[in-house]
XYZ file of C-alpha atoms in Angstrom:
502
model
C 30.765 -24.609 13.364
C 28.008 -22.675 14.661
C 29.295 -19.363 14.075
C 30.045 -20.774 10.510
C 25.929 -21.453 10.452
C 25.141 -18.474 11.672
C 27.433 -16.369 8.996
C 25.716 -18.329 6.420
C 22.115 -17.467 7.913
C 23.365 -14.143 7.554
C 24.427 -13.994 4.107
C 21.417 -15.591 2.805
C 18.751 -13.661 4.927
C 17.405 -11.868 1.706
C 17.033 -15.178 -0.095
C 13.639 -16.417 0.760
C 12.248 -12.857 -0.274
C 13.846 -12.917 -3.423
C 12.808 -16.830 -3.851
C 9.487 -15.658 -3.252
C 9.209 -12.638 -5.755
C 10.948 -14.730 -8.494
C 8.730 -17.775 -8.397
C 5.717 -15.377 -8.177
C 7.459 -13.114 -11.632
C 7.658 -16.374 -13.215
C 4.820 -18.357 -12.414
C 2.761 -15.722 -12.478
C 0.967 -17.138 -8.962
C 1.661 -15.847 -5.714
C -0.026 -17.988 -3.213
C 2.398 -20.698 -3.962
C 5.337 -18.402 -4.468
C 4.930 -16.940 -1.285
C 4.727 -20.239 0.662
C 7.540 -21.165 -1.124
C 9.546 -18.220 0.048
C 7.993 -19.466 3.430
C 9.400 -22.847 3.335
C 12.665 -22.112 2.047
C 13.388 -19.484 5.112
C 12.204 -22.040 7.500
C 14.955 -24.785 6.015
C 17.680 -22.260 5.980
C 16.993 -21.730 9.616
C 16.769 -25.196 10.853
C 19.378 -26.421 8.340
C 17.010 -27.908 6.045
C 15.881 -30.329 8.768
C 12.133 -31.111 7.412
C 10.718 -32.041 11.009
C 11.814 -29.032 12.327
C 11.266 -26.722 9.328
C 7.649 -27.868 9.723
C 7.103 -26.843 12.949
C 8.867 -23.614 12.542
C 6.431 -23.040 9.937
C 3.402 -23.618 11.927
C 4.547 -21.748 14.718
C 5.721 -18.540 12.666
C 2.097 -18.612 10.734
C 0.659 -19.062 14.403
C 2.526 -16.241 15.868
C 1.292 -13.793 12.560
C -1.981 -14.890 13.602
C -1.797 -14.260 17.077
C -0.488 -10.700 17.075
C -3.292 -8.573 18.036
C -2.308 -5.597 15.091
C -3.131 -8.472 12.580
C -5.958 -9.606 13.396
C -7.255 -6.193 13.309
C -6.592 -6.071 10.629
C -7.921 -8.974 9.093
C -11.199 -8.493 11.608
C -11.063 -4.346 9.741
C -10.772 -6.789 6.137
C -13.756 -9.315 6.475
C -16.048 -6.018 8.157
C -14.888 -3.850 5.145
C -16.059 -6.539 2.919
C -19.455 -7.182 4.310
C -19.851 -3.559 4.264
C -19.299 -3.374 0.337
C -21.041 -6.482 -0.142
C -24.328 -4.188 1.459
C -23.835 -1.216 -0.502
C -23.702 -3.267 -3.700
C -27.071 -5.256 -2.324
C -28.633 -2.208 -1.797
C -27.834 -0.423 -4.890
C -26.201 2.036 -3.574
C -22.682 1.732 -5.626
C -24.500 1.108 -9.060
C -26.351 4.355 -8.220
C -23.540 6.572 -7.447
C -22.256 5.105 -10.776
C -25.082 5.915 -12.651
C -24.717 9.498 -10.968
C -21.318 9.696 -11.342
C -20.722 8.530 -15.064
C -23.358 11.773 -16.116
C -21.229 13.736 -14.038
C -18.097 12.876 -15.633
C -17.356 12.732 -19.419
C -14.266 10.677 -19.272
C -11.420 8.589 -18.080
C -9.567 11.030 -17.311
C -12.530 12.897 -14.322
C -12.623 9.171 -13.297
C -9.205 9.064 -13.033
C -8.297 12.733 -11.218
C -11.577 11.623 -8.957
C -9.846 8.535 -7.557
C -6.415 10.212 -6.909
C -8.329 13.091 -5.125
C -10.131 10.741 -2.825
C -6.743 9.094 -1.864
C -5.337 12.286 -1.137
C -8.032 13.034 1.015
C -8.228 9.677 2.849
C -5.020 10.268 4.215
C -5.261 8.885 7.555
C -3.957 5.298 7.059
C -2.538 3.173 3.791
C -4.522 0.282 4.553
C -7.931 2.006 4.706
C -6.978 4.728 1.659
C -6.781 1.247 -0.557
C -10.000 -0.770 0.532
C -12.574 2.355 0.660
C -11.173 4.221 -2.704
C -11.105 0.797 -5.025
C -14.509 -0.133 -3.296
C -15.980 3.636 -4.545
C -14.408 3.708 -7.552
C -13.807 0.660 -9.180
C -17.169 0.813 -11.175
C -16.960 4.084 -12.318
C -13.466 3.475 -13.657
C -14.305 0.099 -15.422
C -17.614 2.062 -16.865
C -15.003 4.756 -19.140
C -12.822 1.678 -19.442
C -9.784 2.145 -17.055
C -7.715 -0.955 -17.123
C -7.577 -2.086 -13.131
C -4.097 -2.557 -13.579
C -4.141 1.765 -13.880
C -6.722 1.722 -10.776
C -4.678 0.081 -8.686
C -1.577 2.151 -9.550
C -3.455 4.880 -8.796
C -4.747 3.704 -5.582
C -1.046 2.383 -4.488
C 0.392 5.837 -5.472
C -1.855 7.725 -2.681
C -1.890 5.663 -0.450
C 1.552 5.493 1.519
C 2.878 8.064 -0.459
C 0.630 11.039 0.650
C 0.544 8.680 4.483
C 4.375 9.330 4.680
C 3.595 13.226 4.363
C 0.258 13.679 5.756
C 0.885 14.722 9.374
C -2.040 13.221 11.063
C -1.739 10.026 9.838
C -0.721 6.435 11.334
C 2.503 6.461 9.303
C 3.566 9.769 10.814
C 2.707 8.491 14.246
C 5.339 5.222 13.539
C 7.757 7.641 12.142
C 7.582 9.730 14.902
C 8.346 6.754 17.211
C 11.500 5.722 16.095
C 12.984 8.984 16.413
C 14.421 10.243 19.861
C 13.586 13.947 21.081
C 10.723 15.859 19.436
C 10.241 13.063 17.152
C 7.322 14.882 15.301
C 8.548 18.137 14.803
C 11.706 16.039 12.828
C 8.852 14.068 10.782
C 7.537 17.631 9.534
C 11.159 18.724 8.545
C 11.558 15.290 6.580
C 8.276 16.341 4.368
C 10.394 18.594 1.541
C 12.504 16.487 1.450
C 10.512 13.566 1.135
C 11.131 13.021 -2.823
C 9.602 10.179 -3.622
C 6.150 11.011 -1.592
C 6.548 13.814 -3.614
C 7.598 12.788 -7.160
C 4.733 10.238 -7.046
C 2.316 12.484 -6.527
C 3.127 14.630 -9.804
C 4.006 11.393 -11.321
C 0.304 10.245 -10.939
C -1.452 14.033 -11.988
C 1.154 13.842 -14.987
C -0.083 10.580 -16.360
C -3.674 11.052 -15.408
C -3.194 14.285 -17.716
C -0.895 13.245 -20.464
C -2.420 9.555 -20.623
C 1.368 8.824 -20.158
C 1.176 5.182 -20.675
C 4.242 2.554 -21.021
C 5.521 -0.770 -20.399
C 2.945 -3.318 -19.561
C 0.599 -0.687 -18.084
C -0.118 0.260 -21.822
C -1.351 -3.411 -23.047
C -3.749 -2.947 -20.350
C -4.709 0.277 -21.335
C -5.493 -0.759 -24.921
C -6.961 -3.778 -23.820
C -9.360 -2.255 -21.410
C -10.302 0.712 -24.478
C -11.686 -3.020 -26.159
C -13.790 -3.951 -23.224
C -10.982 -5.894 -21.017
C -10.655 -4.229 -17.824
C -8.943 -7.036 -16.485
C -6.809 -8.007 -19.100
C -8.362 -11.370 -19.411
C -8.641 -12.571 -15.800
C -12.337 -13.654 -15.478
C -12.170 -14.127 -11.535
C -11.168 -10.649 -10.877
C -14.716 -9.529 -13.466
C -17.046 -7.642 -10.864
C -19.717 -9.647 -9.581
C -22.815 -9.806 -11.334
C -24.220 -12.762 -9.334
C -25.057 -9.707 -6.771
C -28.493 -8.939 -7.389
C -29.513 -5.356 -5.792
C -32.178 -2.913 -5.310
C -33.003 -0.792 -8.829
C -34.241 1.733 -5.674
C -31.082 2.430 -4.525
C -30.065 5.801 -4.266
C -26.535 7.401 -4.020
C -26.820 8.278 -0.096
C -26.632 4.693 0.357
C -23.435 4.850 -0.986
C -22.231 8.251 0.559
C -23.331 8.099 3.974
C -21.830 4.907 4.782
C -18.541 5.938 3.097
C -18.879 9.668 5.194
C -19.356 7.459 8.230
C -16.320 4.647 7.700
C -14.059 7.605 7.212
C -15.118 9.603 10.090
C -15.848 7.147 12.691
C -12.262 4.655 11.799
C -10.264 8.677 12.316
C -12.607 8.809 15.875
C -11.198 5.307 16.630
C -8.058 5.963 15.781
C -7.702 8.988 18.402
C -9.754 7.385 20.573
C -7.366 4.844 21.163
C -4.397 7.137 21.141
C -6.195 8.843 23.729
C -7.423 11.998 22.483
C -11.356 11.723 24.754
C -8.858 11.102 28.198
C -6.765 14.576 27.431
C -4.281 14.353 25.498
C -4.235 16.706 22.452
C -4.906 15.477 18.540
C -1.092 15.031 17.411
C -0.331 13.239 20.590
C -3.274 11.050 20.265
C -2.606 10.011 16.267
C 0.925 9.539 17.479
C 0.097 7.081 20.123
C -2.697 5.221 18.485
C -3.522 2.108 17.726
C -4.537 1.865 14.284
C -5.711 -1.532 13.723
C -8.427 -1.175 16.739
C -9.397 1.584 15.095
C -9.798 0.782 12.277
C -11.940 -2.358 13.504
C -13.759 0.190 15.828
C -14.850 2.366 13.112
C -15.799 -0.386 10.302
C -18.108 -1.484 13.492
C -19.724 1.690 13.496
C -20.310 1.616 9.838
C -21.936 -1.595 9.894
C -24.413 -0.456 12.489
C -25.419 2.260 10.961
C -25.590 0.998 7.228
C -28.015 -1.520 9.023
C -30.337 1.373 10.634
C -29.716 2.700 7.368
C -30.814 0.050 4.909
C -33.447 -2.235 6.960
C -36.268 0.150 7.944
C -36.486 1.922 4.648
C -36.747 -1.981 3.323
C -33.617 -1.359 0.708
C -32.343 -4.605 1.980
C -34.608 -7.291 3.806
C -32.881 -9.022 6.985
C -32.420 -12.171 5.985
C -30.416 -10.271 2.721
C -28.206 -8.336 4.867
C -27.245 -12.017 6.828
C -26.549 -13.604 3.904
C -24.134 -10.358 2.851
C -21.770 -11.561 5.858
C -20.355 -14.586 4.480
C -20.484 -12.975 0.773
C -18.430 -10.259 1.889
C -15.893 -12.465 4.170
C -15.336 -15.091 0.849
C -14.410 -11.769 -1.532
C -11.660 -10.986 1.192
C -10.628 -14.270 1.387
C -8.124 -14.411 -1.575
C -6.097 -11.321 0.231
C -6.333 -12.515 3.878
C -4.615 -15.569 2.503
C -1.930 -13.345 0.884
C -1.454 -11.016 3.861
C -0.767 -14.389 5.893
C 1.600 -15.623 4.218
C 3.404 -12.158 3.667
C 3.418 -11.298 6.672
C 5.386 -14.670 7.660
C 7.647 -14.430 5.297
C 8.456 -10.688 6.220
C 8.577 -12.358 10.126
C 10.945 -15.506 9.040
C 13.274 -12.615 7.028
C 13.400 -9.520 9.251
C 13.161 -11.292 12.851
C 14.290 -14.947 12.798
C 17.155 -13.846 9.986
C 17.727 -10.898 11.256
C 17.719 -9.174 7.646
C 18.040 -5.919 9.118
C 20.858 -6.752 11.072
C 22.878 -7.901 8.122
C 21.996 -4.846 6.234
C 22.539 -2.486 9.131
C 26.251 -4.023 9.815
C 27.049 -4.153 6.055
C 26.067 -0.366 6.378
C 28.571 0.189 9.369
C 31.355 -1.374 8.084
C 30.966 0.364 4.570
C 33.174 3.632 4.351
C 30.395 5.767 2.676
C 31.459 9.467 2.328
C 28.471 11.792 4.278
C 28.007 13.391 1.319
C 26.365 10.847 -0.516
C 24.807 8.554 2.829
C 21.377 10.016 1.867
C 21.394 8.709 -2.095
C 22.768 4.996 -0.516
C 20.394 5.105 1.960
C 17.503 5.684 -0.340
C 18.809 3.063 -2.409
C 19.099 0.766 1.193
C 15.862 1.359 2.114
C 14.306 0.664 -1.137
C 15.701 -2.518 -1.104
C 15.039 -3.514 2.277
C 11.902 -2.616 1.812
C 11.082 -4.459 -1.257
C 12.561 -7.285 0.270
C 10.879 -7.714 3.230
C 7.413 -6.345 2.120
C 7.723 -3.944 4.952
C 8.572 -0.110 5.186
C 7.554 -0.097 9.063
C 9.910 -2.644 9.643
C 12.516 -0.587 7.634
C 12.124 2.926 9.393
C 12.627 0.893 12.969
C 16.155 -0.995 11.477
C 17.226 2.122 9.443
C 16.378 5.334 11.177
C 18.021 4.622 14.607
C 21.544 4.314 12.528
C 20.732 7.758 10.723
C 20.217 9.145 14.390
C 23.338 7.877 15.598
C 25.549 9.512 12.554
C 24.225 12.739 12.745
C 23.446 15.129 16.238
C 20.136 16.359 16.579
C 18.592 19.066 15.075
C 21.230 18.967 11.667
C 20.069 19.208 8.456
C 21.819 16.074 7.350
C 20.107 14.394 10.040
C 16.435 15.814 8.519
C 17.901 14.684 4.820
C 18.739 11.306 5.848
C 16.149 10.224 7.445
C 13.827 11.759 5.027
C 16.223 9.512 2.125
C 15.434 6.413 4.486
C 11.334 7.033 4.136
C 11.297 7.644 0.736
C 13.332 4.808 -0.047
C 10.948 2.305 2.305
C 7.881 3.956 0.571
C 9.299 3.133 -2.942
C 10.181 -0.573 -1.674
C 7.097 -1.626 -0.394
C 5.605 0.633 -3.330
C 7.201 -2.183 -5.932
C 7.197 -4.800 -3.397
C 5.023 -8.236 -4.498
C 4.531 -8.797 -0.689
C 4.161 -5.710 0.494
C 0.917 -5.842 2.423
C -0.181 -2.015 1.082
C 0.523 -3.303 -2.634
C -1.494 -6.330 -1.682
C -4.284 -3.970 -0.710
C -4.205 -1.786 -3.717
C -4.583 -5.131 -6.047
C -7.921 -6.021 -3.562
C -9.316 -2.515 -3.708
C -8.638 -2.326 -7.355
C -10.181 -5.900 -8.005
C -7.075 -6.395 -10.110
C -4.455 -9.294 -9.888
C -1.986 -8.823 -7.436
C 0.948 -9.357 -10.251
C -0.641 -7.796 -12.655
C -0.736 -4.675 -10.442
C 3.027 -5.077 -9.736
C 4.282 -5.414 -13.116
C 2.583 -2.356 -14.233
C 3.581 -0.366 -11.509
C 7.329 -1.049 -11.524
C 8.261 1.005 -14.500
C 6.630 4.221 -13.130
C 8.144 3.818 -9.878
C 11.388 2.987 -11.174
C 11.007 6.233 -13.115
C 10.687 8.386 -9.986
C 12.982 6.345 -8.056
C 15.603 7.472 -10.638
C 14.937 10.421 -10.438
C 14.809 10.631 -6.199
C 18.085 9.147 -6.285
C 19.666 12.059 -8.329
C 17.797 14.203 -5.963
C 19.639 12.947 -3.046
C 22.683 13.014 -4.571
C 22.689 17.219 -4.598
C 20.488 16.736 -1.283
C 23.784 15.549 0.321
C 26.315 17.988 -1.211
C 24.259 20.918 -1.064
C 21.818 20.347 2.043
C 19.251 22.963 0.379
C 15.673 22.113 0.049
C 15.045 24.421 -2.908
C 17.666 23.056 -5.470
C 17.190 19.242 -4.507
C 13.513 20.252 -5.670
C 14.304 21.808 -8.427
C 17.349 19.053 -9.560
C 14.476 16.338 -8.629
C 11.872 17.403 -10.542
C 13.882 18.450 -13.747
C 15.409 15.036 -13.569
C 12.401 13.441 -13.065
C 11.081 15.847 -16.286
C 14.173 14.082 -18.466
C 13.372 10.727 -17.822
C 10.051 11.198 -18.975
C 10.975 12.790 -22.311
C 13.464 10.427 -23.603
C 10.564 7.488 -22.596
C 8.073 9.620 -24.711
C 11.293 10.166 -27.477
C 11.886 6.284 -27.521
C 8.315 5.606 -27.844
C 8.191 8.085 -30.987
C 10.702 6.505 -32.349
C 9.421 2.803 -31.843
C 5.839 3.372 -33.071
């Protein structure tokens, strides 16, 4: 009878996820549709005893709470928001918009300015998200960019350029899960790394073309009318905020130049780069979170030498800025919570990834067309569990163990298994990374992932017919070239059938 339980578990270890993300599609709420997804884990695990379901609840919430990578990162949330809570007080952000709006002539600069700052903040997903929307936000919403387009553009380079940026806490993970020189096979996985890829041209492409479709274009026309936020007041920027007219743009820039440089310094620092060890070895062992918590620190010292004796904010201003900036992070510290037990209730309690890695075993999938499935595998995984971390570690040690080390299939599959968890958690409503691309962006969370589902479904097409010649072929060169020309088709029968519509 148990094992009968247990098979059931099994079989239905994906269903509180997909609960989850249909009540939130449908409802068009996620708080509720998350706890939901919650709730309904926690009965299928007890057997829908209610005593016991509630105290598996509390205890799995607890146990998110108590893990100390978590509360980094909520500790790195609250500090970020205090910190843009300042440089709005001061002025500073209304003055780099001022600066920046005579500097550029149009959505478009705005636009290619916000993907080049998340290409160059490559270092980790959660802090690309936060600082970019923070910077950019008003610019964007002053040459009337829908925040449904800033947050794609956010999402897009954010774990997309982490999964190919070698100093970066993603490659560091990656690198973990692999046996041997586990870095030198992360650098091999980087051409073929379609997705990370795709994405990236994806983004320049409709930055360039104003390629606009699906939902993504009602909220393009709807911001060109004034309605940046297609209608939702609460996500309006706040102009309760009064701040100094002296503000200059330093006291935007310098605080930014600091965040970025001193979270990297924490970062090695706690991998260990001032004791030794060299700067791969130290990103690679580090512990991003503390970091990240280390550096936002930093920044808050020094925006307070910065701001206090030249009087751009008084003392008692800069206190009352605390609990102003911890209430605007409050709406995504409540989402991260209850993602992130969900994604614990579906990957470690029911053993998701154990029912998808068996499945996988059992399966008589021909070699040559592993890395397409596993793409496919990951993706959904991924999307699933709100989780590409947590995908790599189920997913990678099974690519290991098919292939010997040092083969090219080995460097394609694995490469298939991080594009796919990219484009997962990419899509995913409870991916953490989406959920920080919706709070840099200022956008709603499911308004951000409706609008960027069609455009990653797009390239994830077009990765999968990559992988397909990736696997028959093994060269790097003509799963490029198959990729991108692929990718190039899709587009022009969506711009053909959009023709033909208007």
């Amino acid at each position: 009878m148990e094992e009968k339980n247990e098979l059931c578990k099994d079989n239905m270890a994906l269903l509180p996820p997909v609960i989850a993300i249909i009540f939130a599609l449908k409802t068009k709420e996620v708080y509720i549709s998350l706890l939901i997804g919650v709730v309904s884990g926690t009965l299928l695990l007890t057997n829908f005893h209610l005593v016991e379901s509630l105290n598996l609840l509390f205890d799995t919430v607890v146990n998110c709470l108590s893990k100390p990578s978590n509360i980094g990162i909520l500790i790195f949330l609250v500090m970020l928001g205090i910190i843009v809570t300042l440089m709005t007080k001061s002025g500073g952000s209304q003055a780099y918009g001022k600066w920046a709006k005579k500097k550029m002539k149009s959505s478009k600069q705005s636009l290619f300015s916000t993907f080049i700052l998340g290409v160059v903040i490559f270092v980790d997903d959660y802090f690309n998200c936060l600082t970019v929307g923070s910077v950019m936000r008003e610019i964007t919403d002053e040459f009337k960019v829908s925040r449904a387009m800033l947050a794609y553009i956010i999402d897009s380079t954010a774990a997309p350029v982490c999964i190919i940026a070698p100093i970066s806490s993603w490659a560091a993970a990656v690198s973990g899960y692999t046996s041997g020189d586990g870095f030198q096979l992360f650098l091999n996985t980087i051409p073929f790394n379609l997705y990370a890829l795709l994405t990236i041209v994806m983004v320049c492409y409709v930055i360039g073309s104003e390629f606009h479709f699906g939902k993504m274009k009602k909220h393009e026309l709807a911001a060109q009318n004034g309605d940046v936020c297609f209608g939702d007041d609460s996500y309006q920027t706040n102009e309760e905020i009064s701040y100094n007219q002296k503000g200059k743009v330093l006291d935007l820039i310098l605080p930014v130049i600091v965040l970025i440089m001193s979270c990297i310094i924490g970062m090695i620092y706690t991998g260990g780069f001032f004791d030794g060890k060299d700067l791969i070895t130290a990103f690679s062992q580090c512990d991003a979170s503390r970091g990240l918590v280390y550096g936002t620190f930093v920044t808050l010292v020094f925006v307070f030498i910065l701001y206090i004796p030249r009087k751009i904010i008084s003392y008692n201003e800069f206190v009352e800025c605390i609990p102003e900036g911890f209430k605007a992070m409050v709406p995504s510290i409540l989402i991260l919570v209850l993602a992130w037990s969900l994604g614990d209730l579906v990957s470690n309690q029911l053993q998701a990834g154990a029912f998808v890695y068996n499945t996988l075993q059992s399966a008589s999938i021909s070699t040559a067309i592993l890395p397409a499935c596993l793409f496919i595998v990951g993706a959904g995984l991924s999307f699933s569990t709100g989780t590409s971390w947590g995908t790599f570690g189920i997913l990678i040690p099974m690519a290991t163990s098919l292939f010997p080390e040092g083969s090219t299939m080995l460097v394609i599959s694995i490469a298939s298994i991080l594009a796919g968890a990219v484009c997962g958690d990419h899509i995913s409503p409870i991916s953490d990374t989406t959920i920080m691309a919706s709070t840099g962006a200022k956008c709603n969370h499911l308004y951000h992932v409706t609008t960027q589902i069609p455009y990653a479904l797009v390239v994830a097409s077009a990765c999968f017919i990559g992988y397909l010649v990736a696997g028959f072929t093994q060269n790097v060169l003509l799963t490029l070239f198959v990729a991108f020309v692929s990718l190039s088709i899709i587009i022009f029968v969506i711009r053909l059938y959009q023709k033909k519509s208007s």
